[in-house]
């Protein structure tokens, strides 16, 4: 009886130690199967165009920590990675898409503020919002917060993702900034802080890969990465990293035949 008690207690202790990723909580104790979402994803994949992934450099190793940095192309690039990429991947997504009240507030006071007819759009938003919430929670993204007191949660989730070996991708274009080139707006600089946090916590070096997705050509190009250098101040290095990525995305896009450019407005 005593042995049985010890076995049960050991099992419970080990089980409690398991921490599965959660976008909205510190962690889940059990992995979510999300069978309904898997079925939905399989159906969606049947209708979404197949994209060719072209590596212009050596693929990262299993022990490498890295982030893909990609042009947004509205919804196309995120869906291309979620549906066509050959590894599990998490996108960085705005946190308000994961919480009902925040989503409704953003939809009513930002997205729909100057759109008509409100008598139709408001009820439609109320109907669709639970589905949008379900979708974004199901893809288990890295939640992007803009409030100073919450932004560290974003970076901690990104570090957790890197440590677990799951790939991740960010779409950091700032559509209120000037164009960096013909293909993208200038990038937000803040996402680079994750490299410092990862190094401080683990001693591992983060790499950033420039990625260009062409909706018209159905191609995703991945270029040579730039690595975080802990010897250089982050204030200086974040500019170096982002300039490298902006130029890298342009070079990838320029290497393709002439095509229609989809800008994230």
Short mmCIF file of C-alpha atoms in Angstrom, two decimals:
data_model
loop_
_atom_site.label_atom_id
_atom_site.label_comp_id
_atom_site.label_asym_id
_atom_site.label_seq_id
_atom_site.Cartn_x
_atom_site.Cartn_y
_atom_site.Cartn_z
CA UNK A 1 0.00 0.00 0.00
CA UNK A 2 2.82 2.35 0.85
CA UNK A 3 4.54 1.59 -2.48
CA UNK A 4 1.31 2.28 -4.34
CA UNK A 5 0.95 5.62 -2.52
CA UNK A 6 4.53 6.61 -3.39
CA UNK A 7 3.97 5.66 -7.03
CA UNK A 8 0.82 7.76 -7.26
CA UNK A 9 2.47 10.74 -5.54
CA UNK A 10 5.49 10.50 -7.84
CA UNK A 11 3.24 10.35 -10.90
CA UNK A 12 1.24 13.36 -9.76
CA UNK A 13 4.42 15.31 -8.99
CA UNK A 14 5.93 14.56 -12.39
CA UNK A 15 2.65 15.32 -14.12
CA UNK A 16 2.36 18.66 -12.33
CA UNK A 17 5.87 19.55 -13.47
CA UNK A 18 4.83 19.35 -17.13
CA UNK A 19 4.20 22.73 -18.60
CA UNK A 20 2.64 23.03 -22.01
CA UNK A 21 2.66 26.28 -23.93
CA UNK A 22 -0.26 28.67 -23.60
CA UNK A 23 -0.75 32.00 -25.37
CA UNK A 24 -3.15 33.31 -22.74
CA UNK A 25 -1.92 31.77 -19.46
CA UNK A 26 1.46 31.13 -17.84
CA UNK A 27 1.10 27.51 -19.03
CA UNK A 28 -1.26 24.56 -19.47
CA UNK A 29 -0.78 21.44 -17.37
CA UNK A 30 -1.96 19.26 -20.25
CA UNK A 31 -1.33 19.58 -23.94
CA UNK A 32 -4.39 20.70 -25.88
CA UNK A 33 -5.28 18.22 -28.65
CA UNK A 34 -7.37 20.77 -30.58
CA UNK A 35 -8.92 18.07 -32.78
CA UNK A 36 -11.57 20.43 -34.15
CA UNK A 37 -8.91 22.92 -35.21
CA UNK A 38 -6.82 20.18 -36.85
CA UNK A 39 -9.80 19.19 -38.96
CA UNK A 40 -10.49 22.83 -39.83
CA UNK A 41 -6.82 23.36 -40.73
CA UNK A 42 -6.80 20.29 -42.99
CA UNK A 43 -9.88 21.58 -44.82
CA UNK A 44 -8.45 25.09 -45.10
CA UNK A 45 -5.23 23.65 -46.52
CA UNK A 46 -7.17 22.07 -49.40
CA UNK A 47 -8.25 25.51 -50.59
CA UNK A 48 -5.11 27.51 -49.81
CA UNK A 49 -2.49 27.73 -52.59
CA UNK A 50 0.58 25.54 -52.23
CA UNK A 51 3.69 27.66 -51.68
CA UNK A 52 7.26 26.76 -52.62
CA UNK A 53 9.78 27.36 -49.83
CA UNK A 54 13.21 28.29 -51.21
CA UNK A 55 16.23 28.40 -48.92
CA UNK A 56 18.97 30.79 -50.05
CA UNK A 57 21.18 29.61 -47.21
CA UNK A 58 21.82 26.58 -45.05
CA UNK A 59 18.83 25.49 -42.99
CA UNK A 60 19.18 25.98 -39.21
CA UNK A 61 20.13 23.02 -37.06
CA UNK A 62 17.89 21.38 -34.49
CA UNK A 63 19.70 23.16 -31.64
CA UNK A 64 19.68 26.62 -33.24
CA UNK A 65 17.56 29.43 -31.81
CA UNK A 66 16.13 31.67 -34.50
CA UNK A 67 13.25 33.79 -35.71
CA UNK A 68 11.97 34.26 -39.24
CA UNK A 69 11.33 37.95 -40.03
CA UNK A 70 8.91 38.27 -42.91
CA UNK A 71 6.95 40.80 -44.94
CA UNK A 72 3.31 40.68 -43.87
CA UNK A 73 1.31 40.71 -47.13
CA UNK A 74 -1.83 41.14 -45.03
CA UNK A 75 -3.02 37.59 -44.18
CA UNK A 76 -1.23 35.66 -46.90
CA UNK A 77 2.26 35.22 -45.43
CA UNK A 78 1.05 34.10 -41.98
CA UNK A 79 -1.28 31.55 -43.56
CA UNK A 80 1.45 30.34 -45.92
CA UNK A 81 3.61 29.42 -42.94
CA UNK A 82 0.78 28.01 -40.84
CA UNK A 83 -0.48 25.79 -43.67
CA UNK A 84 2.54 25.03 -45.86
CA UNK A 85 5.65 25.16 -43.66
CA UNK A 86 7.05 21.70 -42.89
CA UNK A 87 7.70 22.26 -39.15
CA UNK A 88 5.56 23.35 -36.19
CA UNK A 89 5.68 27.13 -36.07
CA UNK A 90 4.27 29.95 -33.94
CA UNK A 91 3.48 33.37 -35.31
CA UNK A 92 3.78 36.57 -33.33
CA UNK A 93 0.19 37.90 -33.22
CA UNK A 94 -1.45 40.92 -31.61
CA UNK A 95 -2.57 39.96 -28.11
CA UNK A 96 -6.01 41.56 -28.39
CA UNK A 97 -6.95 38.80 -30.87
CA UNK A 98 -6.74 36.30 -28.00
CA UNK A 99 -9.10 38.00 -25.55
CA UNK A 100 -12.77 38.62 -26.29
CA UNK A 101 -13.25 42.00 -24.58
CA UNK A 102 -10.03 43.44 -26.00
CA UNK A 103 -10.90 42.16 -29.47
CA UNK A 104 -14.39 43.66 -29.41
CA UNK A 105 -13.06 46.97 -28.13
CA UNK A 106 -10.47 47.09 -30.93
CA UNK A 107 -13.00 46.11 -33.60
CA UNK A 108 -15.60 48.69 -32.53
CA UNK A 109 -13.30 51.63 -31.75
CA UNK A 110 -10.58 51.10 -34.36
CA UNK A 111 -11.40 48.76 -37.25
CA UNK A 112 -15.07 49.69 -37.66
CA UNK A 113 -14.87 53.27 -36.43
CA UNK A 114 -15.10 54.86 -39.90
CA UNK A 115 -16.74 51.99 -41.77
CA UNK A 116 -20.36 51.71 -42.86
CA UNK A 117 -23.03 50.40 -42.66
CA UNK A 118 -22.60 49.97 -38.90
CA UNK A 119 -26.09 48.49 -38.60
CA UNK A 120 -24.76 45.48 -40.51
CA UNK A 121 -21.08 45.42 -39.50
CA UNK A 122 -21.61 45.57 -35.74
CA UNK A 123 -23.89 42.50 -35.52
CA UNK A 124 -21.65 40.63 -37.96
CA UNK A 125 -18.64 41.39 -35.76
CA UNK A 126 -20.44 40.09 -32.68
CA UNK A 127 -21.25 36.87 -34.54
CA UNK A 128 -17.76 36.31 -36.00
CA UNK A 129 -15.64 37.36 -33.01
CA UNK A 130 -15.95 34.02 -31.14
CA UNK A 131 -14.76 32.23 -34.28
CA UNK A 132 -11.82 34.60 -34.67
CA UNK A 133 -10.96 34.12 -31.01
CA UNK A 134 -11.13 30.32 -31.39
CA UNK A 135 -8.89 30.40 -34.46
CA UNK A 136 -6.17 32.55 -32.92
CA UNK A 137 -6.12 30.64 -29.65
CA UNK A 138 -5.90 27.40 -31.61
CA UNK A 139 -2.77 28.40 -33.54
CA UNK A 140 -1.06 29.10 -30.18
CA UNK A 141 0.69 32.32 -31.22
CA UNK A 142 3.20 34.40 -29.32
CA UNK A 143 1.01 37.25 -28.00
CA UNK A 144 2.32 40.71 -28.83
CA UNK A 145 1.54 43.29 -26.16
CA UNK A 146 2.21 47.00 -26.55
CA UNK A 147 1.63 48.00 -22.92
CA UNK A 148 4.91 48.50 -21.09
CA UNK A 149 3.84 46.34 -18.14
CA UNK A 150 2.94 43.42 -20.43
CA UNK A 151 5.56 43.56 -23.18
CA UNK A 152 7.92 41.33 -21.21
CA UNK A 153 5.30 38.57 -21.47
CA UNK A 154 5.77 38.66 -25.24
CA UNK A 155 9.52 38.18 -25.00
CA UNK A 156 9.23 35.47 -22.35
CA UNK A 157 6.83 33.52 -24.58
CA UNK A 158 9.25 33.91 -27.49
CA UNK A 159 12.15 32.66 -25.36
CA UNK A 160 10.01 29.74 -24.16
CA UNK A 161 9.24 28.90 -27.78
CA UNK A 162 12.91 29.04 -28.75
CA UNK A 163 13.89 26.80 -25.85
CA UNK A 164 11.25 24.23 -26.79
CA UNK A 165 12.59 23.97 -30.35
CA UNK A 166 9.41 25.27 -31.98
CA UNK A 167 10.08 27.62 -34.89
CA UNK A 168 8.64 31.14 -34.83
CA UNK A 169 7.97 33.97 -37.22
CA UNK A 170 7.35 37.68 -36.75
CA UNK A 171 5.87 40.24 -39.16
CA UNK A 172 7.19 43.51 -37.68
CA UNK A 173 6.40 46.02 -40.42
CA UNK A 174 5.29 49.41 -39.13
CA UNK A 175 2.68 50.62 -41.62
CA UNK A 176 2.76 54.09 -40.04
CA UNK A 177 6.47 54.43 -40.82
CA UNK A 178 8.06 55.26 -44.19
CA UNK A 179 8.72 52.51 -46.69
CA UNK A 180 12.09 50.84 -46.17
CA UNK A 181 12.11 49.83 -49.85
CA UNK A 182 9.67 48.87 -52.60
CA UNK A 183 8.47 45.81 -50.69
CA UNK A 184 8.09 46.64 -47.01
CA UNK A 185 7.62 49.41 -44.48
CA UNK A 186 10.38 50.01 -41.96
CA UNK A 187 10.43 47.36 -39.25
CA UNK A 188 9.54 47.89 -35.62
CA UNK A 189 12.82 47.56 -33.70
CA UNK A 190 11.44 46.19 -30.42
CA UNK A 191 11.25 42.51 -31.36
CA UNK A 192 15.06 42.26 -31.35
CA UNK A 193 15.06 42.43 -27.54
CA UNK A 194 14.17 38.73 -27.46
CA UNK A 195 17.74 37.94 -28.53
CA UNK A 196 19.18 39.70 -25.48
CA UNK A 197 16.70 38.01 -23.16
CA UNK A 198 17.47 34.58 -24.59
CA UNK A 199 21.21 35.16 -24.21
CA UNK A 200 20.83 36.43 -20.64
CA UNK A 201 18.74 33.40 -19.68
CA UNK A 202 20.49 30.61 -21.59
CA UNK A 203 23.72 31.90 -23.15
CA UNK A 204 22.38 30.93 -26.60
CA UNK A 205 22.72 33.19 -29.63
CA UNK A 206 19.57 34.09 -31.53
CA UNK A 207 19.60 34.30 -35.32
CA UNK A 208 17.21 36.35 -37.45
CA UNK A 209 16.38 35.13 -40.98
CA UNK A 210 15.02 37.58 -43.58
CA UNK A 211 12.01 36.11 -45.38
CA UNK A 212 10.11 37.34 -48.41
CA UNK A 213 6.72 35.91 -49.37
CA UNK A 214 5.34 36.58 -52.84
CA UNK A 215 1.60 36.05 -52.95
CA UNK A 216 1.52 36.40 -56.73
CA UNK A 217 4.29 33.85 -57.41
CA UNK A 218 3.39 31.52 -54.50
CA UNK A 219 6.97 31.50 -53.29
CA UNK A 220 8.61 31.95 -49.88
CA UNK A 221 12.31 32.86 -49.94
CA UNK A 222 14.52 32.58 -46.85
CA UNK A 223 17.88 34.35 -46.81
CA UNK A 224 21.09 34.16 -44.77
CA UNK A 225 20.59 35.16 -41.12
CA UNK A 226 22.16 37.78 -38.92
CA UNK A 227 23.19 36.73 -35.41
CA UNK A 228 22.82 38.63 -32.17
CA UNK A 229 26.14 39.84 -30.78
CA UNK A 230 26.12 40.16 -26.96
CA UNK A 231 29.25 42.35 -27.15
CA UNK A 232 27.37 45.13 -28.96
CA UNK A 233 24.89 47.37 -27.13
CA UNK A 234 21.32 46.48 -28.03
CA UNK A 235 20.49 50.11 -28.85
CA UNK A 236 23.07 49.99 -31.64
CA UNK A 237 22.55 46.40 -32.63
CA UNK A 238 18.78 46.55 -33.08
CA UNK A 239 19.34 49.10 -35.84
CA UNK A 240 22.00 46.91 -37.44
CA UNK A 241 19.79 43.82 -37.25
CA UNK A 242 16.72 45.55 -38.67
CA UNK A 243 18.62 47.30 -41.47
CA UNK A 244 20.17 43.96 -42.41
CA UNK A 245 16.73 42.33 -42.46
CA UNK A 246 15.13 45.14 -44.48
CA UNK A 247 17.92 44.92 -47.05
CA UNK A 248 17.80 41.12 -46.96
CA UNK A 249 14.09 41.05 -47.70
CA UNK A 250 14.63 43.45 -50.60
CA UNK A 251 17.41 41.29 -52.06
CA UNK A 252 15.21 38.21 -51.85
CA UNK A 253 12.33 40.02 -53.56
CA UNK A 254 14.61 41.46 -56.25
CA UNK A 255 15.83 37.95 -57.09
CA UNK A 256 12.35 36.95 -58.24
CA UNK A 257 10.78 37.70 -61.63
CA UNK A 258 8.78 40.92 -61.80
CA UNK A 259 5.61 40.45 -59.78
CA UNK A 260 2.78 42.28 -58.06
CA UNK A 261 3.84 43.47 -54.62
CA UNK A 262 1.45 43.10 -51.68
CA UNK A 263 2.13 45.79 -49.10
CA UNK A 264 0.81 45.46 -45.54
CA UNK A 265 -1.38 48.56 -45.21
#
